[in-house]
Coordinates of C-alpha atoms and ligand atoms in Angstrom, one line a residue:
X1 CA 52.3 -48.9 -117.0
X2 CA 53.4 -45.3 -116.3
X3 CA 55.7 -43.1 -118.9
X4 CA 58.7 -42.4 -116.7
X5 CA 61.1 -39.8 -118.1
X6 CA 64.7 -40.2 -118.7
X7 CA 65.6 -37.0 -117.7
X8 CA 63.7 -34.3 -116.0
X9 CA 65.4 -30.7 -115.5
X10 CA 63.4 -28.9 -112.8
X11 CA 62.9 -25.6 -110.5
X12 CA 64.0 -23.2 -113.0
X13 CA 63.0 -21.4 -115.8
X14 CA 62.7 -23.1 -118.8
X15 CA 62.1 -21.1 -121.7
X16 CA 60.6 -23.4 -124.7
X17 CA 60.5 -20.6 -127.2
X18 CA 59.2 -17.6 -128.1
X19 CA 55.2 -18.4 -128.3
X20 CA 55.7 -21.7 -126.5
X21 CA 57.0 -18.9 -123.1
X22 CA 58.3 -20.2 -120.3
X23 CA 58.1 -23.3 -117.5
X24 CA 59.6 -24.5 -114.7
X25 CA 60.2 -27.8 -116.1
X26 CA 61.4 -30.2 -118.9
X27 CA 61.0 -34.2 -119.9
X28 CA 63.6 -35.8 -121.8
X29 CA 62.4 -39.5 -123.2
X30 CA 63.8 -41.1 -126.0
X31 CA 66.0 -38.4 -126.9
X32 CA 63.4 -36.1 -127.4
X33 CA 61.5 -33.7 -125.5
X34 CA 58.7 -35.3 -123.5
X35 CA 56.5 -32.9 -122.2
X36 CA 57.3 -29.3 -120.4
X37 CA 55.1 -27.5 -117.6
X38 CA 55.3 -26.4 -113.6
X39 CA 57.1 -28.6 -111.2
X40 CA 54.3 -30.2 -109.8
X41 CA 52.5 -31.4 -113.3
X42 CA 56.3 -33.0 -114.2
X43 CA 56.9 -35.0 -111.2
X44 CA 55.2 -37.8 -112.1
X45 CA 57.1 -38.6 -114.7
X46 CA 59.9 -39.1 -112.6
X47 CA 60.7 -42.9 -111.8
X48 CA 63.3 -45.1 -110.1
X49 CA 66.0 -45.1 -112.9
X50 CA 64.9 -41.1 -113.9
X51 CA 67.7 -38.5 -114.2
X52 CA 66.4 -35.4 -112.3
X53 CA 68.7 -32.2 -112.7
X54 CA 67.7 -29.4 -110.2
X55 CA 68.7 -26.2 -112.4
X56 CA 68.4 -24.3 -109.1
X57 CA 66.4 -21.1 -110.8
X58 CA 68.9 -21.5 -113.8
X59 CA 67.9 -20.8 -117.1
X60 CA 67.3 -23.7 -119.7
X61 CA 66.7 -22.9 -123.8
X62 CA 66.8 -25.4 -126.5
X63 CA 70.0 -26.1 -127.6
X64 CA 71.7 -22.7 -129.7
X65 CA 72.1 -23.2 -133.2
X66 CA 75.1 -21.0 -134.7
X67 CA 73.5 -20.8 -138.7
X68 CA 76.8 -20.1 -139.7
X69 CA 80.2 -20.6 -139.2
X70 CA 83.5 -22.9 -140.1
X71 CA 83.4 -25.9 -137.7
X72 CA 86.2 -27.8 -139.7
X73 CA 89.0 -24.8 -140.3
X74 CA 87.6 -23.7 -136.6
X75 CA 88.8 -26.9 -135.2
X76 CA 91.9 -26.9 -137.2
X77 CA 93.0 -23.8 -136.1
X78 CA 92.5 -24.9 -132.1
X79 CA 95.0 -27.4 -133.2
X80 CA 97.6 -25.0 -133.5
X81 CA 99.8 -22.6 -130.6
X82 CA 97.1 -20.1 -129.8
X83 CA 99.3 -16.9 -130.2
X84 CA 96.0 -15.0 -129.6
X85 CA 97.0 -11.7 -127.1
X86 CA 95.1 -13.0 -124.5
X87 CA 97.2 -16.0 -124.5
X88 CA 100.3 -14.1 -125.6
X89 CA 100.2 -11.0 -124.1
X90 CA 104.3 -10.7 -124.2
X91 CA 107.0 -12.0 -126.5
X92 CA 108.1 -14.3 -124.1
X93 CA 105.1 -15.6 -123.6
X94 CA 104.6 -16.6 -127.4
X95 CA 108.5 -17.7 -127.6
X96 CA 107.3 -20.1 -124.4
X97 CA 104.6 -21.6 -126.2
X98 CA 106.4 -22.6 -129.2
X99 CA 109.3 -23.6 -127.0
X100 CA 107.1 -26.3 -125.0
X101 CA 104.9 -27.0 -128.6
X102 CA 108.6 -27.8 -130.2
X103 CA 109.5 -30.3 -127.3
X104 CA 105.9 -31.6 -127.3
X105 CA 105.7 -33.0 -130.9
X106 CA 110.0 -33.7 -131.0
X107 CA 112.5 -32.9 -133.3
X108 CA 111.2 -32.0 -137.0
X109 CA 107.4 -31.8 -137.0
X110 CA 106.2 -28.6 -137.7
X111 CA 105.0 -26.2 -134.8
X112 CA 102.0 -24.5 -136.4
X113 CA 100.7 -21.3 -134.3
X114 CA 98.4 -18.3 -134.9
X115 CA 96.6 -15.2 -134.3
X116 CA 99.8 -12.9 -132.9
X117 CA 99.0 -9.3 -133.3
X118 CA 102.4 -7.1 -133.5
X119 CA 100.4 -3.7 -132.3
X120 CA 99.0 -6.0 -129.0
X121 CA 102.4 -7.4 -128.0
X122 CA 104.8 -6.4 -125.4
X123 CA 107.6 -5.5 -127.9
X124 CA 105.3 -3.5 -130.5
X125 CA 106.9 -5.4 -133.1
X126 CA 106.9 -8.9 -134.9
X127 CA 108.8 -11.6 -133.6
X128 CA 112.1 -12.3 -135.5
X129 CA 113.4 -15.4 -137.6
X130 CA 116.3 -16.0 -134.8
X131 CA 113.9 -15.6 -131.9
X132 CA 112.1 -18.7 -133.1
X133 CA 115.5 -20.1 -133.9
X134 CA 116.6 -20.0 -129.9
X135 CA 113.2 -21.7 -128.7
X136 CA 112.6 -24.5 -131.9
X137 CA 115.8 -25.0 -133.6
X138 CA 115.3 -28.9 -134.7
X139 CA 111.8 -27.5 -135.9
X140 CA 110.3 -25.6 -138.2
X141 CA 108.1 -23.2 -136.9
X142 CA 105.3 -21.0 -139.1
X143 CA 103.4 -18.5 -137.4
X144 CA 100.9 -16.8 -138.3
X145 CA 99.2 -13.0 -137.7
X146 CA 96.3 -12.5 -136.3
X147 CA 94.9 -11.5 -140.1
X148 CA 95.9 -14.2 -142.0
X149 CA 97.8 -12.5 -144.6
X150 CA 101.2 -12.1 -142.5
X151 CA 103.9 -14.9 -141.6
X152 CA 107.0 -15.5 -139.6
X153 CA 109.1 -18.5 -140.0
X154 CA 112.4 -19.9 -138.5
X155 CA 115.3 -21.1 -140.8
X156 CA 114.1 -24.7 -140.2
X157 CA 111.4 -23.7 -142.2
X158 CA 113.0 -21.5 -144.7
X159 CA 115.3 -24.4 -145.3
X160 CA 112.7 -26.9 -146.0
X161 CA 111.1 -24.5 -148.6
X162 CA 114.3 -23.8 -150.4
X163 CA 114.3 -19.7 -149.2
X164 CA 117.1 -18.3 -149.1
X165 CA 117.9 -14.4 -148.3
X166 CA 118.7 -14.4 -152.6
X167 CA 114.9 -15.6 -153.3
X168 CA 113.0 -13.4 -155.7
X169 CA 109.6 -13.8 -153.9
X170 CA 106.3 -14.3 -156.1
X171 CA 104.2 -11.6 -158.0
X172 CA 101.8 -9.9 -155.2
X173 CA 104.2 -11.7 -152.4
X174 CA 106.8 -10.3 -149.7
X175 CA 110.3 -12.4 -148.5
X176 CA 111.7 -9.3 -146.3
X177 CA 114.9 -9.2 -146.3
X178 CA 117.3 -6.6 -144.0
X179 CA 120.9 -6.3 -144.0
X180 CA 121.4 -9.2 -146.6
X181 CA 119.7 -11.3 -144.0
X182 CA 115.9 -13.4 -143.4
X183 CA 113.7 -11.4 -141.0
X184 CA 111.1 -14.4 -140.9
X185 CA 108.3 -12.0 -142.4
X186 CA 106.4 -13.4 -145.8
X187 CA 103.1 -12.0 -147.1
X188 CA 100.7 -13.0 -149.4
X189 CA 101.9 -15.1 -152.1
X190 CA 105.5 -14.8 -150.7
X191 CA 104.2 -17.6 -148.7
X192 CA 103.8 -20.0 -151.7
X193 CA 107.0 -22.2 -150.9
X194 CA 106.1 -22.5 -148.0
X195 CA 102.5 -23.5 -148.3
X196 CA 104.0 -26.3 -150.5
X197 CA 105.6 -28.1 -147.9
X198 CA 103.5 -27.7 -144.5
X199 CA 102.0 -31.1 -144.3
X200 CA 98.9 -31.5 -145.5
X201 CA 96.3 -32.4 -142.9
X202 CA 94.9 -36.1 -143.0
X203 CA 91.4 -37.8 -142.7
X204 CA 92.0 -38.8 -139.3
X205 CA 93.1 -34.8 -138.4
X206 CA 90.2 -33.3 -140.3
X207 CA 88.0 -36.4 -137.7
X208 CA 90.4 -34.5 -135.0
X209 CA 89.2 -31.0 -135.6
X210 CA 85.7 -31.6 -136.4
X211 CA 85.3 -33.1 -132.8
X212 CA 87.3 -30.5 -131.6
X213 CA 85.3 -27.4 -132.5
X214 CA 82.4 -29.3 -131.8
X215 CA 83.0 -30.5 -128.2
X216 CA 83.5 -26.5 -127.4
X217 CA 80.7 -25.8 -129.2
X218 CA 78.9 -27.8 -126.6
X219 CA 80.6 -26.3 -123.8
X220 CA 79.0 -23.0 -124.9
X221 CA 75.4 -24.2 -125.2
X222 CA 75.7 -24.7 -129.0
X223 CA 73.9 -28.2 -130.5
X224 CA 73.3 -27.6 -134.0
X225 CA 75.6 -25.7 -136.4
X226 CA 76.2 -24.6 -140.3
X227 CA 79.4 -25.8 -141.6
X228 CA 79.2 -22.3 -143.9
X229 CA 81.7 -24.0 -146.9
X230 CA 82.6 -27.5 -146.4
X231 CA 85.3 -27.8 -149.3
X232 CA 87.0 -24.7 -148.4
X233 CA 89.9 -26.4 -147.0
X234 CA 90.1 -30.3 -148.6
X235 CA 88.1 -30.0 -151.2
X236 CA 85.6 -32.9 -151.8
X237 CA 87.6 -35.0 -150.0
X238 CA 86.2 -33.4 -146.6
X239 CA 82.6 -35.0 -147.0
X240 CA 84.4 -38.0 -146.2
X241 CA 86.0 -37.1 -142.7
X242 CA 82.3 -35.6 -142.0
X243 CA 80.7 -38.7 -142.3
X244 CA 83.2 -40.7 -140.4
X245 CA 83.3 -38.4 -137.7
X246 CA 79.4 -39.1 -137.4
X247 CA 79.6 -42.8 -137.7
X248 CA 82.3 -43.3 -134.6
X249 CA 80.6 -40.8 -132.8
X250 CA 82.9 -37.9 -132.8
X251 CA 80.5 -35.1 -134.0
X252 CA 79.6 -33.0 -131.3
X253 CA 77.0 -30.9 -133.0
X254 CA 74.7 -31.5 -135.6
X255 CA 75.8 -30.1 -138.3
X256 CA 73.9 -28.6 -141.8
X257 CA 76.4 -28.8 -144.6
X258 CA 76.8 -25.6 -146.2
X259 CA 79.0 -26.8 -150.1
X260 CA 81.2 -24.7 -151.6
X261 CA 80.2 -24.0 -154.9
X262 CA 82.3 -20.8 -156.3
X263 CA 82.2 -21.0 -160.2
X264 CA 85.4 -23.4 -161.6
X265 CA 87.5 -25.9 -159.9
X266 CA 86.6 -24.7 -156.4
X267 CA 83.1 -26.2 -156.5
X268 CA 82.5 -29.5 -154.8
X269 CA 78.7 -29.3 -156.4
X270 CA 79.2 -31.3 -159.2
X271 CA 81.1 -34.4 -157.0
X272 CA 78.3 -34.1 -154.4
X273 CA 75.3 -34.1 -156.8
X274 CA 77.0 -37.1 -158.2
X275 CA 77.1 -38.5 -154.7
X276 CA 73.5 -38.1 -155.1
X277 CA 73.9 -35.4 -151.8
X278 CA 71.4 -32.8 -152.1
X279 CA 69.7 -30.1 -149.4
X280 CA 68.1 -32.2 -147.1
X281 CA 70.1 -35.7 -147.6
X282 CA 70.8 -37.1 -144.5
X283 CA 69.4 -37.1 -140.8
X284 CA 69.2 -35.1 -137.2
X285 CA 72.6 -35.3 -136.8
X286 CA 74.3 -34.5 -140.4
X287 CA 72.6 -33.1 -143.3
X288 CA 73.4 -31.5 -146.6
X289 CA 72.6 -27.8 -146.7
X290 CA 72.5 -25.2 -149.2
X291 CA 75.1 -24.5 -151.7
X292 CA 77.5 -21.5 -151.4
X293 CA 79.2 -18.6 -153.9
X294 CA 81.4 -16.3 -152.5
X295 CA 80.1 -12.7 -154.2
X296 CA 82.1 -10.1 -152.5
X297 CA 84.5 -9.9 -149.4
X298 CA 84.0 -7.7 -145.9
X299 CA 83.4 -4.7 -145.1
X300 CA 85.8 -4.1 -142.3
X301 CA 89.0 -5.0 -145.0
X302 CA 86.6 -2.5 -147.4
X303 CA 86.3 -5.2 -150.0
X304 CA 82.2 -6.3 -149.4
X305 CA 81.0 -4.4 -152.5
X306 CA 78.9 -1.3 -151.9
X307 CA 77.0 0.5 -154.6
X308 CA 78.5 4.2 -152.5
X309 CA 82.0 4.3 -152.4
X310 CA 84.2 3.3 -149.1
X311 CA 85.2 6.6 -146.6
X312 CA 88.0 8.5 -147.7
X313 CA 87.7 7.8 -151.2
X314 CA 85.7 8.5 -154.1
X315 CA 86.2 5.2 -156.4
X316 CA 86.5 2.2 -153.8
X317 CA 83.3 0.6 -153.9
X318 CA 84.9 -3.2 -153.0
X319 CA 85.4 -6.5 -155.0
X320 CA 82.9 -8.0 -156.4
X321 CA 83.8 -11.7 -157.2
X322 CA 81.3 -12.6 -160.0
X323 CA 79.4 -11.1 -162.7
X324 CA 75.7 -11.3 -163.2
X325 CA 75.6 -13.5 -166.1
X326 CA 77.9 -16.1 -164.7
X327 CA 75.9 -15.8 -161.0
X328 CA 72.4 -16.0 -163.0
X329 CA 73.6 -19.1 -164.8
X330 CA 74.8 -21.0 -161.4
X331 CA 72.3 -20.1 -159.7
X332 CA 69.6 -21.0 -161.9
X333 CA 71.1 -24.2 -162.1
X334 CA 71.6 -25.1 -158.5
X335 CA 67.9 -23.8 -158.1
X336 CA 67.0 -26.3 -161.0
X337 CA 69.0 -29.0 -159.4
X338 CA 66.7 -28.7 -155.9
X339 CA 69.6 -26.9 -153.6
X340 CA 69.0 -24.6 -151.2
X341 CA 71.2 -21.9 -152.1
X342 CA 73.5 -19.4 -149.2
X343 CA 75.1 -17.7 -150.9
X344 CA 78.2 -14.8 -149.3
X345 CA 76.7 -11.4 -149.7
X346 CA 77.7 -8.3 -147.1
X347 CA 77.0 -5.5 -148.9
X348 CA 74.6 -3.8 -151.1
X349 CA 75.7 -4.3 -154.4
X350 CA 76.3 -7.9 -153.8
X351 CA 73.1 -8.0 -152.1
X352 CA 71.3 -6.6 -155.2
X353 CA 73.2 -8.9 -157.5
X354 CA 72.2 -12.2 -155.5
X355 CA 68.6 -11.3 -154.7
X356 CA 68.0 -10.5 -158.2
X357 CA 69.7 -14.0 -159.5
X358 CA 67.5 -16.0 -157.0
X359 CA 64.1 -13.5 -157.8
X360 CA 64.7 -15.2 -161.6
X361 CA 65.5 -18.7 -160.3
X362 CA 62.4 -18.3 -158.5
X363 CA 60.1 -16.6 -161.4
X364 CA 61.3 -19.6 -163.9
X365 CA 60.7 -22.2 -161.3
X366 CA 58.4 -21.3 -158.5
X367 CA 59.2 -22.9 -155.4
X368 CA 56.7 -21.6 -152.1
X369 CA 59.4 -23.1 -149.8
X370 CA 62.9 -23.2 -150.7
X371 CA 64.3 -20.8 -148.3
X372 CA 67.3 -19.1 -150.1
X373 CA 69.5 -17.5 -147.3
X374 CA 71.6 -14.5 -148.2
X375 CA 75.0 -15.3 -145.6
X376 CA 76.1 -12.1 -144.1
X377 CA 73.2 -9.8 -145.3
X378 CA 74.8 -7.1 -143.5
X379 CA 74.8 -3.5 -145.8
X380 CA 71.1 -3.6 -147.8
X381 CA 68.1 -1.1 -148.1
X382 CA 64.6 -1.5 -147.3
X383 CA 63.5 -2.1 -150.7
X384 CA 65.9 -5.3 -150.2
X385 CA 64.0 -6.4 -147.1
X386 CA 60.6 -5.9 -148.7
X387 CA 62.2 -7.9 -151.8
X388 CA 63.2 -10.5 -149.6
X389 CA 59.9 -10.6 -147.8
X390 CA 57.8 -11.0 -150.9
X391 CA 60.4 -13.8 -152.8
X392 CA 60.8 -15.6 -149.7
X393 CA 64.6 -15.3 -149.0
X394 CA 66.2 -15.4 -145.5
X395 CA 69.0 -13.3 -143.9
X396 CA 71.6 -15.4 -142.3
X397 CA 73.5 -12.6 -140.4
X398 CA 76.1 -12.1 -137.4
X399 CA 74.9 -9.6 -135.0
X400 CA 78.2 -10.2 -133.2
X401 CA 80.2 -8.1 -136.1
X402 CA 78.6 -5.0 -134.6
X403 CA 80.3 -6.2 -131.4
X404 CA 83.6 -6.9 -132.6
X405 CA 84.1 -4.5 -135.7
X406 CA 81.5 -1.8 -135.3
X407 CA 84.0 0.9 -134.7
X408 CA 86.0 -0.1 -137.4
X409 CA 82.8 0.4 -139.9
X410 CA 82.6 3.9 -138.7
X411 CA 86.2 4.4 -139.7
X412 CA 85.6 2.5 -143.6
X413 CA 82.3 3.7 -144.0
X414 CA 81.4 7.0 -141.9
X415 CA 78.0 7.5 -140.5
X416 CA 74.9 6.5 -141.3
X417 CA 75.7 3.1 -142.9
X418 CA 76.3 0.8 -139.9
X419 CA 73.5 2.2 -137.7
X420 CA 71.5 0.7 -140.8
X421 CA 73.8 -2.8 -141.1
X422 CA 72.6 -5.8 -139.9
X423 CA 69.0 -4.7 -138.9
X424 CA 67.6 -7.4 -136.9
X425 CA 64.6 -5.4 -135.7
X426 CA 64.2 -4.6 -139.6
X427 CA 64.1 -8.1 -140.1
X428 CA 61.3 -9.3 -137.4
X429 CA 59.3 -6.3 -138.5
X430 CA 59.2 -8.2 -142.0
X431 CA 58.8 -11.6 -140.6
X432 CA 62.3 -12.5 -142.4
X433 CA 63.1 -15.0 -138.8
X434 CA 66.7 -13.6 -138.9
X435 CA 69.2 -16.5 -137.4
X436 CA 72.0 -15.8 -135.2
X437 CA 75.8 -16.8 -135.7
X438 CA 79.5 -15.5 -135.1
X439 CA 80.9 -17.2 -138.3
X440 CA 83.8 -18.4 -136.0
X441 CA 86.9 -18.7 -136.1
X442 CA 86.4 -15.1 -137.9
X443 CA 85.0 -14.3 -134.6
X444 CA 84.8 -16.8 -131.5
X445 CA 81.7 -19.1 -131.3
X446 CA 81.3 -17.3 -127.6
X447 CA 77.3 -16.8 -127.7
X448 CA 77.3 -13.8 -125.4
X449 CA 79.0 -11.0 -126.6
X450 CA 76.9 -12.0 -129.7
X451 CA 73.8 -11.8 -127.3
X452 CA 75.0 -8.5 -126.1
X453 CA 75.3 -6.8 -129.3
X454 CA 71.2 -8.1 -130.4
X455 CA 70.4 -6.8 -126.9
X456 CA 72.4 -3.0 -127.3
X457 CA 73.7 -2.7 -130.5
X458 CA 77.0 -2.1 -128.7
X459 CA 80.3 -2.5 -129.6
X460 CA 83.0 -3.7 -127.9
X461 CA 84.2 -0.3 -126.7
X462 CA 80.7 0.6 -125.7
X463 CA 79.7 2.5 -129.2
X464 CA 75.7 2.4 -129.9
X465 CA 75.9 1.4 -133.3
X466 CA 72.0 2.4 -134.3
X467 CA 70.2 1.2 -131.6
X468 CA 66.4 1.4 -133.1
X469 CA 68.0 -2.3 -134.1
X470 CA 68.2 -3.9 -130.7
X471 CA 66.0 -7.1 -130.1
X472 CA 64.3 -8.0 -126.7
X473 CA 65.7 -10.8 -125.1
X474 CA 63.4 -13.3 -126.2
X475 CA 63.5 -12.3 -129.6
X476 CA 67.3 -13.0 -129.3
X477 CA 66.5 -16.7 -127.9
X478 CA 64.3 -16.7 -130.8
X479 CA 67.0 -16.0 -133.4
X480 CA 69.7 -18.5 -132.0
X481 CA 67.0 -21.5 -131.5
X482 CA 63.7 -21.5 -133.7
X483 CA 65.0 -19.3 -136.5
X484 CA 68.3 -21.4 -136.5
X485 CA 66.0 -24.0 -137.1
X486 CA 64.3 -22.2 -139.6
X487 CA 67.0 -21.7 -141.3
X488 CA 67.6 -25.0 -142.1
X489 CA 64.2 -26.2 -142.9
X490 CA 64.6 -27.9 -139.3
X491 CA 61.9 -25.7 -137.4
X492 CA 59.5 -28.7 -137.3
X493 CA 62.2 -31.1 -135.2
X494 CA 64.3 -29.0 -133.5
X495 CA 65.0 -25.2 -132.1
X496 CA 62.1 -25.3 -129.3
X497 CA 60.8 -27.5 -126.4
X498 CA 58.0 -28.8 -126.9
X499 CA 56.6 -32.6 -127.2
X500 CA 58.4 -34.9 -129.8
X501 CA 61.3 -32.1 -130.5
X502 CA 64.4 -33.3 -130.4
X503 CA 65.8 -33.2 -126.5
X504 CA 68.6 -30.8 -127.0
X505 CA 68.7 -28.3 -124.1
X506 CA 71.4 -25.7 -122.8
X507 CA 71.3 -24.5 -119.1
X508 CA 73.1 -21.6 -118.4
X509 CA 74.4 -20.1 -115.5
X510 CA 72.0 -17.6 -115.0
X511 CA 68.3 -16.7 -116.2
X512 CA 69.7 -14.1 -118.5
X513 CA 65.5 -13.4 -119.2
X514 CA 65.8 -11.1 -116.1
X515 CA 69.7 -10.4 -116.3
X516 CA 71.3 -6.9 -117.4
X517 CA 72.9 -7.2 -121.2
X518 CA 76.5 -6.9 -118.7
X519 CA 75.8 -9.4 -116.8
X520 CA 74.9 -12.1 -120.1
X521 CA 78.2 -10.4 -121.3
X522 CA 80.5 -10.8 -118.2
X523 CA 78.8 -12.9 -116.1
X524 CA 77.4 -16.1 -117.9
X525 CA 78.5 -19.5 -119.0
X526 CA 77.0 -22.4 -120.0
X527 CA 76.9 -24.9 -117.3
X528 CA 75.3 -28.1 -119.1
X529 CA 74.6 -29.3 -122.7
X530 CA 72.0 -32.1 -123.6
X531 CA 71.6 -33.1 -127.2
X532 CA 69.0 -35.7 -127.8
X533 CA 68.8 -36.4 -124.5
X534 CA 72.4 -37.0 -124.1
X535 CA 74.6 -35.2 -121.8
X536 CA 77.2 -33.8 -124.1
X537 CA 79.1 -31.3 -121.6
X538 CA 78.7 -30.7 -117.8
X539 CA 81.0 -27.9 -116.1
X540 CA 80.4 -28.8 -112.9
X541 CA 80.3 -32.5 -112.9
X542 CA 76.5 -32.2 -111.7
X543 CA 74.6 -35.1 -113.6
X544 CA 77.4 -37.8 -112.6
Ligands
ZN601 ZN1 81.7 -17.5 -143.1

């Protein structure tokens, strides 16, 4: 009895992975990948109930992986008015989306919206309090800036929260107040009565965002991703909507679950190794990851911590979040406890504190193949990559942050520091299998512009930003499949095509192996999306 395939994709170029190179076709059987080669040597796979997909000289990859990003607040976020410029360009335009949101949900539910940006808009100014009034009176509205750290509500919502024009606002918070009257503005902590009365989001909405995020992660190629710190926004209680999203189905992606694990109340650890979940629990489609501590912030808002103080001014050298002795102890017990460890590191200092913490981890209790990642990994010296190299750690970095906030580390950091950030070509010299990732929604899950930037080095304005760093192309495919995989100790079932791999395949709209960097950057899409042999998005309707 002949093998027949259930899916063949043919008369393209196939590329299988870096060593594996490249064929004209790929078979999918039991949602795995059944054998690869010419045209001709594939064919007889195909029978009577065979799936054959002509990609027309389109390019197929194995699935993307983004290593790192925040699929659960991603998807939350998509819930709400996307006040984004390009969706808002004008005032109107935002006061038309909250006007139809407000009618959509009815009288009373909150109308949720972010990512306005007051320099971007029409009126070069932020929206006021009776603005949202005229378009959502029976509702109350809370908008966000594009930061995160700024606010506008209505009086709906000021009423609900008990502020009133009189309200002393909190220590480190703003309630701006002008001619005795509410402008809508809060910041920071100024948003604390608020915060206590937006609804808090339920199992069944945390299901709802997860799928969300997910399915467009599939529309852009993407299979497999790192939750980066599940716990972040519920807390324990967001394992649960995880594993319910996978049992009815609703999880897009597979997904590596990254756990928050800052020192204190924060830390979902001790609940989860409890739950007896530790790295590597689970299977294909949802597994426990590393665990994560949050040592210093970003760059861009100058608060990564650097060991040479920020542009501009002698002192600032950042926040740094822990100290050594409290790190060393968490670390040397997570290490103890068998997790894989991630841990939020941009620059240098923080580098140097984490690398050193899992060097002694490592010394106490020797482990040839734990694979500490190092999230961010973006400022660090070469003494760190030869460290690295010889203890075994992994860089789990975002090439696209050259892309969208290159320019702005000239302007925190001067020269010479962010031709040296995020050295990818660095890394493959050292064999340190650098992943790819956008850590979305901090930038969008888009693959191309993050593809662009490995390619050029290029920001988004077209700055070089040290371009002895760009990668070839298939070094790129490399980082966002097999060293995904890597990554998450996965490289042995997923992140190439070859026989008994898991089937998950992306075909894009062009072969961007023979395509300029501008035309992967303005000119590509994903078309289809198969993960274990499943077809999980088609743009053009082409498989039905
Ligand atoms: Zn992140």
């Amino acid at each position: 009895m002949a093998v027949h395939a259930e899916t063949i994709l043919r008369n393209g170029t196939v590329w299988c992975g870096r060593l594996e190179g490249v064929a004209q076709a790929v078979a999918l059987w039991g949602g795995r990948v059944l054998a690869t080669g010419p045209d001709a040597e594939i064919a007889p796979l195909i029978g009577p109930d065979t799936r054959v997909i002509d990609l027309r000289g389109r390019l197929a990859t194995p699935g993307l992986i983004d290593a790192h990003l925040h699929l659960l607040p991603y998807g939350l976020g998509m819930l709400q008015v996307d006040a984004r410029p390009k969706n808002a360009p004008t005032l109107d335009a935002l006061l038309g989306l909250i006007k139809a949101r407000a009618e959509a949900l009815g009288p009373g539910k909150w109308v949720l919206a972010r990512g306005y940006d007051q320099f971007k808009l029409d009126v070069k100014r932020h929206p006021w309090r009776e603005e949202l009034d005229r378009v959502a009176p029976d509702n109350p509205v809370h908008l966000v800036r594009t930061c995160g750290h700024i606010s506008i509500c209505n009086s709906k919502a000021f009423e609900l929260a008990g502020i009133t024009a009189t309200t002393v606002a909190p220590p480190g918070g703003l309630i701006e107040v002008q001619n005795g009257q509410l402008t809508g503005m809060l910041a920071e902590n100024g948003r604390d009565p608020i915060r206590k009365v937006l609804p808090a989001a339920t199992d069944e909405e945390l299901v709802g965002a997860i799928e969300r995020a997910g399915q467009y992660l599939n529309s852009l190629g993407v299979t497999s991703c790192m939750d980066a710190a599940v716990g972040m926004h519920s807390h324990f209680r967001e394992i649960g909507p995880y594993f319910s999203a996978e049992r009815s189905g609703r999880l897009p992606v597979r997904t590596y679950m990254c756990l928050l694990g800052d020192p204190g109340p924060k830390s979902i650890v001790p609940d989860c190794h409890r739950a007896g979940l530790v790295t590597g629990a689970g299977h294909d489609m949802l597994r426990v990851g590393p665990v994560k501590i949050f040592t210093d912030g970003s760059a861009g808002g100058r608060t990564a911590w650097m060991s040479q103080p920020y542009l501009g001014d002698d002192k600032t050298l950042g926040v740094s979040c822990q100290t050594g002795a409290v790190l060393d102890e968490y670390v040397m017990d997570y290490h103890r406890k068998r997790y894989q460890m991630a841990f939020h590191a941009i620059c240098d200092a923080a580098i140097e504190q984490v690398l050193r913490a899992y060097e002694k981890a490592l010394a106490a209790m020797p482990d040839a193949d734990r694979r500490h990642r190092i999230e961010h990994c973006g400022f660090l010296t070469d003494d760190h990559i030869a460290r690295m190299q010889a203890a075994g750690v992994y860089p789990a970095p975002q090439p696209v942050f050259i892309y969208d906030f290159g320019d702005l580390y000239y302007s925190v950091l001067g020269s010479g520091r962010p031709e040296a950030s995020y050295p990818m070509r660095g890394w493959f010299n050292a064999d340190l299998k650098p992943s790819a990732s956008t850590d979305a929604p901090v930038c969008d899950a888009n693959p191309f512009p993050n593809i662009y930037a490995m390619l050029t080095r290029k920001t988004h304005k077209g700055t070089v930003v040290g371009g002895q760093q760009a990668l070839t192309i298939d070094e790129t495919l490399q980082a966002y499949t097999e060293y995904g995989a890597f990554a998450e100790k996965a490289e042995t079932r997923k992140g190439r095509l070859a026989p008994g791999l898991l089937g998950d395949v992306a075909v894009f709209s062009r072969d961007m192996t023979k395509a300029t960097p501008e035309e992967i950057l303005e000119g590509t899409c994903c078309d289809l999306t198969i993960r274990g042999g499943a077809v999980v998005f088609d743009r053009h309707g082409e498989t039905h």
